[in-house]
Structure formats: C-alpha cells, structure tokens
Amino acid sequence: MAAGPRADTRTKGGSVLALSGGIGGAKLVLGLYRVLAPHRLTVVANTGDDFEHLGLHVSPDLDTVMYTLAGVANRDTGWGRADETWSFMRALENLGGETWFRLGDGDLATHVERSRRLAAGRSLSEITADFCARLGIAAGLLPMSDDPVRTLVHTREGVLPFQQYFVARRCEPVVTAIAFDGAATARPNPAFLDALADPALAAVVICPSNPFLSIDPILALPGVRAALAACRAPLVAVSPIVGGRAIKGPTAKIMGELAMPATAAAVAGYYGALLDGFVVDEADAGDAARLELPVSVTRTLMASLDDRDGLARQVLALAERISAAAED
Ligand code: FO1
C-alpha cells in the first residue's frame, strides 16, 4: 500500500495514470479519456507483447490503445483498425508467406512507418507520441520502456514467445511460468516515473488487463514497484475476473494453471500491497466483502460506451474516496 498522506491528490483537476494491456484495458482507458479532460490522462502500455514480424516492429498493446483513443479501432476484433482491407495478407498468402498473424493494410502502415523510424534511431516513445498527435489523441500514451522486453510463456510444451502462445497456439498450452526477457535491464519510460512523482497525480489505475501477461511486464521493470509504492496518489485496480471467468482472454485459465483460484479476490491478493482500492463486478460482491481494502462493487462489463464511462467514473470515485479518507 502506498504510504503517507495524500493531500492534494483529489481527482478533481488532478492527472490520472493508467496501466494497460490491449483490448480489455483499452476499453477502460477510453472511458477514462471520455470522462476526464483528455490531457489529464496518461496511459502506460505494456510492450512485452511486441515482436518483430515480417521484418517489422509490431507493438500490439500500444496500437490497440492508440487506435481505441483515436476512434479507429476495430470493434469486432478489439485489435487492428476499423474498416480494414486485407490485400496485403491475401498477396502474402499467395506468395507462401506467414499468415498466422494478420496485419491489415491500414495497420501495416503503422508497423512500416514505426519500423522505419526505429531503424533511423527514433525511440518508441517519440514515435508513439507523434503517431498519437497525428491521430488527434490528446492523452499521453507511453510505451512502458523504450528498451526491448519480450514476454516468454513457459508451457508444458516448452517456452513460447508471447504471440506464438497467444495467437498461433490460441493460449492452449498449459502455462507453468511467465518470464519477461530484458526486463531486468530495461529502463522504465522516464515520463512514466515522472508522472508517478508528480504532486498533481490524483490516481493510478490498473486496467482490467491480464495481471500476468499485461500488467506484470510493467511491474517487472526496475524501480516501478518501488515508484508505485512511494506514489502519493491512490492505486486502484479493476478486476479482470467476473464471476470466476475472464472478461476476455486467458486470465482465468492461467490462474488455474498457476494454482490460483480464478476469483476477483485472488487478483487483489496477487497485486497485494500495491493496491489502495479494488473495483469488482456485482457478480463478485461476495469476494468484495472479504477484502480488507476499500472496494467498489459495480458493473465492470464494458459492452457499450456508456459502460466504459460508467466504470471510469466508479474507478475515479473510489480513488477520490480513498484520498478523502487519507485527508481526514
Ligand atoms: N490477435 C489475434 O488473435 N490474431 C491476429 O492475427 C492478430 C493480429 C494483430 C495485428 C496487430 C495487432 O496490433 C494486434 C493483433 N492481434 C491479433 C492482437 C494481439 O496479438 C493480442 O491481442 C495482444 O498482443 C494481447 O494484448
């Protein structure tokens, strides 16, 4: 638990920092973006899913958040762009190329231009900031690090690079451990650490992303856990588990494989002392009663835009309640 007084950390007027993976996290990020003044939001995205594919640097979680905030995300898949065309993939298939990971024509432009700029010596942070500006995004979007970190999934069938596990093998292999290659020496994005130390920071939000695959890579960076613990703003997480099931993706399956009950309470226990508050779904009200920290019970499924806004408001209200209690 972040220690110390939390005067001047009320969310009204303060900034908000959200830690996010891809699809599930991006939904709450959009809600936060819509209910806050946009410039008050900074998002730190996982880059452990990044990989080199077809000679290009692909940053799936950064792009999912970026497309979502820009209003150009594909709502059916959750990843990639809306109104996408697939000429490139068809042509690639005809040439016998690799097609297990699908890059739409519009999305391809992002990877080509990002890769060109990286090769020219620009950092992932600079490139992301420029892409976001060009897409009209007023919030900050930060890769967790400009140094390479690659999630490796240890399974009963061997060690799989993240996208091999997630896309090629559809999360089927049984997970035994998860490692973040490069994390021990990667430098957290300096703007991320600056945001945590900013006296105007009103809340840190852990989005309902997969704790093991999407949030742990961020927490694995040197100094991040210490900076979160020292941060004066309350840290509130939203449970990605609803009624014993993951909203999307393999969170519940992985919890079972790692000998953890697939419950919201187990997610809170996993984040442990980092948390100042926890948001759970109405289906998990029973779990909420057993938790020894401030909890908000609400609808966490985000089918509509209204749902995203509603959950964002609940998260901010809980952070404000925690700040107010600390001032008393
Ligand atoms: N996910 C899939 O299940 N299949 C794909 O072919 C696929 C392509 C893809 C292309 C660009 C991109 O940014 C994301 C893409 N994703 C695809 C999603 C991605 O693999 C995962 O959702 C994230 O890495 C997990 O957050």
Short mmCIF file of C-alpha atoms and ligand atoms in Angstrom, two decimals:
data_model
loop_
_atom_site.label_atom_id
_atom_site.label_comp_id
_atom_site.label_asym_id
_atom_site.label_seq_id
_atom_site.Cartn_x
_atom_site.Cartn_y
_atom_site.Cartn_z
CA MET A 1 0.00 0.00 0.00
CA ALA A 2 1.28 3.44 -0.88
CA ALA A 3 2.15 5.06 2.41
CA GLY A 4 1.92 8.63 3.63
CA PRO A 5 -0.55 11.48 3.45
CA ARG A 6 -2.45 12.09 0.24
CA ALA A 7 -3.35 15.74 0.49
CA ASP A 8 -3.92 17.49 -2.86
CA THR A 9 -4.45 14.21 -4.68
CA ARG A 10 -8.20 14.54 -5.27
CA THR A 11 -9.08 13.52 -8.79
CA LYS A 12 -10.88 16.77 -9.50
CA GLY A 13 -8.34 18.62 -11.65
CA GLY A 14 -5.51 16.17 -10.99
CA SER A 15 -3.97 13.84 -13.52
CA VAL A 16 -4.62 10.12 -13.86
CA LEU A 17 -2.15 7.44 -14.87
CA ALA A 18 -3.50 4.17 -16.26
CA LEU A 19 -1.52 0.95 -16.73
CA SER A 20 -2.93 -1.09 -19.57
CA GLY A 21 -2.52 -4.07 -21.81
CA GLY A 22 -4.50 -4.40 -25.02
CA ILE A 23 -8.17 -5.00 -25.64
CA GLY A 24 -9.73 -5.16 -22.13
CA GLY A 25 -7.57 -2.38 -20.73
CA ALA A 26 -8.18 -0.13 -23.73
CA LYS A 27 -11.92 -0.19 -23.05
CA LEU A 28 -11.48 1.36 -19.62
CA VAL A 29 -8.80 3.71 -20.98
CA LEU A 30 -11.38 5.03 -23.43
CA GLY A 31 -13.88 5.57 -20.60
CA LEU A 32 -11.25 7.49 -18.61
CA TYR A 33 -10.41 9.55 -21.70
CA ARG A 34 -14.06 10.41 -22.19
CA VAL A 35 -14.91 11.34 -18.60
CA LEU A 36 -11.68 13.22 -17.78
CA ALA A 37 -10.37 16.28 -19.55
CA PRO A 38 -8.32 14.27 -22.12
CA HIS A 39 -4.98 15.92 -21.34
CA ARG A 40 -5.33 14.73 -17.71
CA LEU A 41 -4.90 11.10 -18.76
CA THR A 42 -1.59 9.34 -19.35
CA VAL A 43 -1.58 5.68 -20.33
CA VAL A 44 1.40 3.38 -19.87
CA ALA A 45 1.06 0.42 -22.21
CA ASN A 46 2.66 -3.00 -21.98
CA THR A 47 5.29 -3.66 -24.65
CA GLY A 48 6.09 -7.23 -23.58
CA ASP A 49 3.82 -8.38 -26.45
CA ASP A 50 5.92 -6.50 -29.02
CA PHE A 51 7.73 -8.59 -31.57
CA GLU A 52 9.50 -8.48 -34.89
CA HIS A 53 7.26 -9.93 -37.56
CA LEU A 54 7.83 -9.96 -41.34
CA GLY A 55 10.78 -7.67 -40.64
CA LEU A 56 8.55 -5.12 -38.89
CA HIS A 57 8.29 -3.97 -35.29
CA VAL A 58 4.74 -4.69 -34.08
CA SER A 59 3.51 -3.15 -30.79
CA PRO A 60 0.04 -4.68 -30.33
CA ASP A 61 -0.96 -3.16 -26.98
CA LEU A 62 0.32 0.33 -27.83
CA ASP A 63 -1.57 0.18 -31.11
CA THR A 64 -4.77 -1.14 -29.55
CA VAL A 65 -4.80 1.75 -27.07
CA MET A 66 -3.82 4.25 -29.78
CA TYR A 67 -6.49 3.12 -32.26
CA THR A 68 -9.09 2.99 -29.47
CA LEU A 69 -8.38 6.55 -28.32
CA ALA A 70 -8.33 7.75 -31.92
CA GLY A 71 -11.73 6.16 -32.55
CA VAL A 72 -10.38 3.98 -35.37
CA ALA A 73 -10.20 0.61 -33.57
CA ASN A 74 -11.83 -2.49 -34.94
CA ARG A 75 -14.68 -3.12 -32.51
CA ASP A 76 -15.22 -6.71 -33.64
CA THR A 77 -11.70 -8.00 -33.06
CA GLY A 78 -10.61 -5.44 -30.45
CA TRP A 79 -7.23 -5.23 -32.25
CA GLY A 80 -6.32 -3.58 -35.54
CA ARG A 81 -8.23 -0.86 -37.38
CA ALA A 82 -11.87 -0.47 -38.29
CA ASP A 83 -12.88 -0.69 -41.97
CA GLU A 84 -9.67 -2.56 -42.68
CA THR A 85 -8.82 -4.15 -46.02
CA TRP A 86 -6.66 -7.26 -46.38
CA SER A 87 -4.98 -7.09 -49.82
CA PHE A 88 -1.52 -7.41 -48.27
CA MET A 89 -2.44 -10.59 -46.39
CA ARG A 90 -4.00 -12.14 -49.50
CA ALA A 91 -0.95 -11.29 -51.60
CA LEU A 92 1.34 -12.63 -48.87
CA GLU A 93 -0.63 -15.87 -48.70
CA ASN A 94 -0.34 -16.29 -52.48
CA LEU A 95 3.42 -15.97 -52.15
CA GLY A 96 3.51 -18.63 -49.42
CA GLY A 97 4.31 -16.09 -46.69
CA GLU A 98 3.48 -16.29 -42.98
CA THR A 99 -0.19 -15.51 -42.37
CA TRP A 100 -0.81 -16.73 -38.83
CA PHE A 101 -0.59 -13.13 -37.53
CA ARG A 102 -2.87 -10.91 -39.56
CA LEU A 103 -1.82 -7.38 -40.48
CA GLY A 104 -4.50 -5.32 -42.22
CA ASP A 105 -3.50 -2.86 -44.93
CA GLY A 106 -4.06 0.27 -42.81
CA ASP A 107 -2.46 -1.31 -39.75
CA LEU A 108 0.53 -2.31 -41.88
CA ALA A 109 1.29 1.37 -42.48
CA THR A 110 1.73 1.82 -38.70
CA HIS A 111 4.24 -1.03 -38.48
CA VAL A 112 6.16 0.00 -41.60
CA GLU A 113 6.48 3.63 -40.51
CA ARG A 114 7.29 2.71 -36.90
CA SER A 115 9.97 0.27 -38.07
CA ARG A 116 11.47 2.84 -40.44
CA ARG A 117 11.72 5.44 -37.68
CA LEU A 118 13.14 2.93 -35.17
CA ALA A 119 15.82 1.97 -37.72
CA ALA A 120 16.55 5.69 -38.16
CA GLY A 121 17.25 5.95 -34.42
CA ARG A 122 13.98 7.39 -33.10
CA SER A 123 12.68 5.94 -29.82
CA LEU A 124 9.40 4.06 -29.47
CA SER A 125 8.19 6.85 -27.13
CA GLU A 126 8.89 9.59 -29.69
CA ILE A 127 7.27 7.63 -32.49
CA THR A 128 4.20 6.83 -30.38
CA ALA A 129 3.81 10.48 -29.34
CA ASP A 130 4.00 11.61 -32.95
CA PHE A 131 1.53 8.97 -34.18
CA CYS A 132 -0.87 9.95 -31.38
CA ALA A 133 -0.59 13.65 -32.25
CA ARG A 134 -1.29 12.88 -35.90
CA LEU A 135 -4.33 10.82 -34.88
CA GLY A 136 -5.62 13.69 -32.76
CA ILE A 137 -5.17 11.98 -29.38
CA ALA A 138 -4.93 14.49 -26.53
CA ALA A 139 -3.97 11.98 -23.80
CA GLY A 140 -0.40 10.83 -23.21
CA LEU A 141 0.43 7.32 -24.41
CA LEU A 142 3.73 5.90 -23.21
CA PRO A 143 5.36 2.59 -24.02
CA MET A 144 6.39 1.17 -20.63
CA SER A 145 10.00 1.25 -21.82
CA ASP A 146 11.98 2.17 -24.91
CA ASP A 147 14.17 -0.86 -24.31
CA PRO A 148 13.10 -4.26 -25.61
CA VAL A 149 11.22 -6.51 -23.19
CA ARG A 150 9.80 -9.75 -24.57
CA THR A 151 7.27 -11.89 -22.72
CA LEU A 152 8.14 -15.58 -22.81
CA VAL A 153 5.46 -18.07 -21.83
CA HIS A 154 6.81 -21.23 -20.23
CA THR A 155 4.41 -24.05 -21.00
CA ARG A 156 4.30 -27.83 -20.69
CA GLU A 157 5.21 -27.79 -24.40
CA GLY A 158 8.26 -25.61 -23.96
CA VAL A 159 8.98 -21.89 -23.93
CA LEU A 160 6.89 -19.89 -26.41
CA PRO A 161 7.39 -16.25 -27.47
CA PHE A 162 4.22 -14.37 -26.47
CA GLN A 163 2.49 -14.10 -29.85
CA GLN A 164 3.24 -17.75 -30.61
CA TYR A 165 1.46 -18.68 -27.38
CA PHE A 166 -1.35 -16.14 -27.75
CA VAL A 167 -2.19 -16.12 -31.44
CA ALA A 168 -0.53 -19.12 -33.10
CA ARG A 169 -1.35 -21.54 -30.24
CA ARG A 170 -4.53 -19.72 -29.11
CA CYS A 171 -3.40 -19.85 -25.45
CA GLU A 172 -3.91 -23.63 -25.45
CA PRO A 173 -0.59 -24.84 -23.94
CA VAL A 174 -0.66 -25.15 -20.15
CA VAL A 175 1.32 -22.29 -18.59
CA THR A 176 3.90 -23.13 -15.94
CA ALA A 177 5.62 -19.73 -15.61
CA ILE A 178 5.93 -16.39 -17.40
CA ALA A 179 9.19 -14.52 -17.93
CA PHE A 180 9.99 -11.06 -19.25
CA ASP A 181 13.19 -11.25 -21.22
CA GLY A 182 15.11 -7.98 -20.98
CA ALA A 183 13.01 -6.55 -18.14
CA ALA A 184 15.78 -6.69 -15.53
CA THR A 185 17.91 -4.23 -17.51
CA ALA A 186 15.22 -2.25 -19.33
CA ARG A 187 14.75 1.34 -18.19
CA PRO A 188 11.17 2.27 -17.38
CA ASN A 189 9.96 5.16 -19.52
CA PRO A 190 11.24 8.29 -17.68
CA ALA A 191 7.90 10.02 -18.36
CA PHE A 192 6.19 7.14 -16.52
CA LEU A 193 8.36 7.66 -13.41
CA ASP A 194 7.90 11.45 -13.66
CA ALA A 195 4.12 11.00 -13.77
CA LEU A 196 4.23 8.85 -10.63
CA ALA A 197 6.25 11.51 -8.80
CA ASP A 198 4.02 14.39 -9.96
CA PRO A 199 2.25 16.02 -6.98
CA ALA A 200 -0.73 16.68 -9.27
CA LEU A 201 -1.25 12.94 -9.83
CA ALA A 202 -4.69 12.06 -8.47
CA ALA A 203 -4.94 8.33 -9.20
CA VAL A 204 -3.12 5.37 -10.65
CA VAL A 205 -5.44 2.88 -12.33
CA ILE A 206 -4.58 -0.71 -13.17
CA CYS A 207 -6.96 -1.53 -16.00
CA PRO A 208 -8.79 -4.89 -16.15
CA SER A 209 -5.96 -6.36 -18.20
CA ASN A 210 -4.38 -9.76 -17.68
CA PRO A 211 -2.30 -9.37 -14.48
CA PHE A 212 0.25 -11.99 -15.58
CA LEU A 213 0.68 -11.18 -19.27
CA SER A 214 -0.12 -7.45 -19.47
CA ILE A 215 0.50 -5.78 -16.09
CA ASP A 216 3.36 -7.90 -14.72
CA PRO A 217 5.73 -6.86 -17.56
CA ILE A 218 5.23 -3.24 -16.48
CA LEU A 219 5.74 -4.12 -12.80
CA ALA A 220 8.86 -6.14 -13.68
CA LEU A 221 10.76 -3.06 -14.82
CA PRO A 222 13.43 -1.93 -12.34
CA GLY A 223 12.12 0.63 -9.87
CA VAL A 224 8.48 0.51 -10.95
CA ARG A 225 7.11 -1.32 -7.92
CA ALA A 226 9.06 0.99 -5.61
CA ALA A 227 7.81 4.08 -7.50
CA LEU A 228 4.22 2.84 -7.28
CA ALA A 229 4.59 2.16 -3.55
CA ALA A 230 6.09 5.62 -2.98
CA CYS A 231 3.45 7.35 -5.10
CA ARG A 232 1.12 9.54 -3.05
CA ALA A 233 -1.89 9.04 -5.28
CA PRO A 234 -4.15 6.04 -4.57
CA LEU A 235 -3.68 2.99 -6.77
CA VAL A 236 -6.94 1.39 -7.81
CA ALA A 237 -7.18 -1.82 -9.86
CA VAL A 238 -10.19 -3.17 -11.72
CA SER A 239 -10.70 -6.92 -11.58
CA PRO A 240 -10.38 -8.68 -14.95
CA ILE A 241 -12.24 -11.64 -13.42
CA VAL A 242 -16.03 -11.56 -13.31
CA GLY A 243 -17.89 -14.38 -11.62
CA GLY A 244 -14.90 -16.72 -11.93
CA ARG A 245 -14.36 -16.03 -15.63
CA ALA A 246 -12.11 -13.65 -17.55
CA ILE A 247 -13.99 -10.90 -19.37
CA LYS A 248 -11.80 -11.76 -22.36
CA GLY A 249 -8.66 -13.80 -22.88
CA PRO A 250 -6.86 -16.41 -20.84
CA THR A 251 -6.66 -14.80 -17.37
CA ALA A 252 -8.90 -17.37 -15.63
CA LYS A 253 -7.26 -20.28 -17.46
CA ILE A 254 -3.78 -19.11 -16.46
CA MET A 255 -4.83 -18.60 -12.84
CA GLY A 256 -5.98 -22.23 -12.73
CA GLU A 257 -2.72 -23.39 -14.32
CA LEU A 258 -0.70 -21.37 -11.79
CA ALA A 259 -2.70 -23.00 -8.94
CA MET A 260 -4.63 -19.85 -8.08
CA PRO A 261 -8.40 -19.72 -7.69
CA ALA A 262 -9.92 -17.79 -10.61
CA THR A 263 -11.56 -15.17 -8.40
CA ALA A 264 -11.51 -11.40 -8.11
CA ALA A 265 -10.19 -11.81 -4.54
CA ALA A 266 -7.23 -13.81 -5.85
CA VAL A 267 -6.41 -10.99 -8.29
CA ALA A 268 -6.48 -8.49 -5.40
CA GLY A 269 -4.25 -10.85 -3.40
CA TYR A 270 -1.87 -11.14 -6.36
CA TYR A 271 -1.43 -7.35 -6.60
CA GLY A 272 -1.17 -7.34 -2.80
CA ALA A 273 0.24 -4.31 -1.03
CA LEU A 274 0.40 -2.27 -4.25
CA LEU A 275 -3.35 -1.74 -4.11
CA ASP A 276 -5.16 1.01 -2.25
CA GLY A 277 -8.53 0.12 -3.73
CA PHE A 278 -10.16 -2.53 -5.89
CA VAL A 279 -13.16 -2.47 -8.21
CA VAL A 280 -15.08 -5.71 -8.64
CA ASP A 281 -18.13 -6.72 -10.60
CA GLU A 282 -21.54 -7.09 -8.98
CA ALA A 283 -21.21 -10.83 -9.58
CA ASP A 284 -18.31 -10.82 -7.11
CA ALA A 285 -19.94 -8.86 -4.27
CA GLY A 286 -19.20 -11.84 -2.01
CA ASP A 287 -15.46 -11.55 -2.74
CA ALA A 288 -15.64 -7.82 -2.08
CA ALA A 289 -16.94 -8.33 1.45
CA ARG A 290 -13.90 -10.44 2.32
CA LEU A 291 -11.29 -7.98 1.07
CA GLU A 292 -9.52 -5.79 3.60
CA LEU A 293 -9.22 -2.68 1.44
CA PRO A 294 -11.63 -0.11 0.01
CA VAL A 295 -13.70 -1.83 -2.66
CA SER A 296 -16.26 -0.60 -5.13
CA VAL A 297 -18.82 -3.09 -6.44
CA THR A 298 -20.20 -2.14 -9.83
CA ARG A 299 -20.91 -3.38 -13.33
CA THR A 300 -17.48 -3.99 -14.91
CA LEU A 301 -18.56 -5.48 -18.24
CA MET A 302 -17.98 -2.82 -20.87
CA ALA A 303 -20.25 -3.67 -23.79
CA SER A 304 -21.26 -0.10 -24.59
CA LEU A 305 -19.60 3.31 -24.48
CA ASP A 306 -21.87 4.16 -21.54
CA ASP A 307 -20.47 1.12 -19.70
CA ARG A 308 -16.92 2.35 -20.26
CA ASP A 309 -17.79 5.82 -18.98
CA GLY A 310 -19.69 4.40 -16.01
CA LEU A 311 -16.82 2.16 -14.95
CA ALA A 312 -14.32 5.01 -15.38
CA ARG A 313 -16.47 7.20 -13.08
CA GLN A 314 -16.65 4.42 -10.47
CA VAL A 315 -12.87 3.98 -10.54
CA LEU A 316 -12.28 7.72 -10.14
CA ALA A 317 -14.88 7.94 -7.38
CA LEU A 318 -13.16 5.15 -5.45
CA ALA A 319 -9.79 6.91 -5.83
CA GLU A 320 -11.37 10.12 -4.59
CA ARG A 321 -12.95 8.33 -1.61
CA ILE A 322 -9.54 6.87 -0.69
CA SER A 323 -7.86 10.28 -0.99
CA ALA A 324 -10.56 11.95 1.09
CA ALA A 325 -10.25 9.32 3.83
CA ALA A 326 -6.48 9.86 3.92
CA GLU A 327 -7.01 13.60 4.40
CA ASP A 328 -9.30 13.10 7.42
N1 FO1 B 1 -4.68 -11.26 -32.40
C1 FO1 B 1 -5.11 -12.41 -32.94
O1 FO1 B 1 -5.74 -13.20 -32.25
N2 FO1 B 1 -4.84 -12.72 -34.26
C2 FO1 B 1 -4.17 -11.88 -35.07
O2 FO1 B 1 -3.95 -12.20 -36.25
C3 FO1 B 1 -3.73 -10.63 -34.52
C4 FO1 B 1 -3.07 -9.69 -35.29
C5 FO1 B 1 -2.74 -8.45 -34.72
C6 FO1 B 1 -2.13 -7.46 -35.50
C7 FO1 B 1 -1.79 -6.26 -34.96
C8 FO1 B 1 -2.05 -6.00 -33.61
O3 FO1 B 1 -1.73 -4.83 -33.08
C9 FO1 B 1 -2.65 -6.97 -32.82
C10 FO1 B 1 -3.00 -8.21 -33.36
N3 FO1 B 1 -3.61 -9.20 -32.60
C11 FO1 B 1 -4.02 -10.36 -33.15
C12 FO1 B 1 -3.87 -8.97 -31.17
C13 FO1 B 1 -2.67 -9.28 -30.26
O4 FO1 B 1 -1.93 -10.38 -30.63
C14 FO1 B 1 -3.10 -9.53 -28.82
O5 FO1 B 1 -4.41 -9.20 -28.59
C15 FO1 B 1 -2.31 -8.75 -27.86
O6 FO1 B 1 -0.93 -8.87 -28.01
C16 FO1 B 1 -2.70 -9.13 -26.42
O7 FO1 B 1 -2.97 -7.96 -25.75
#
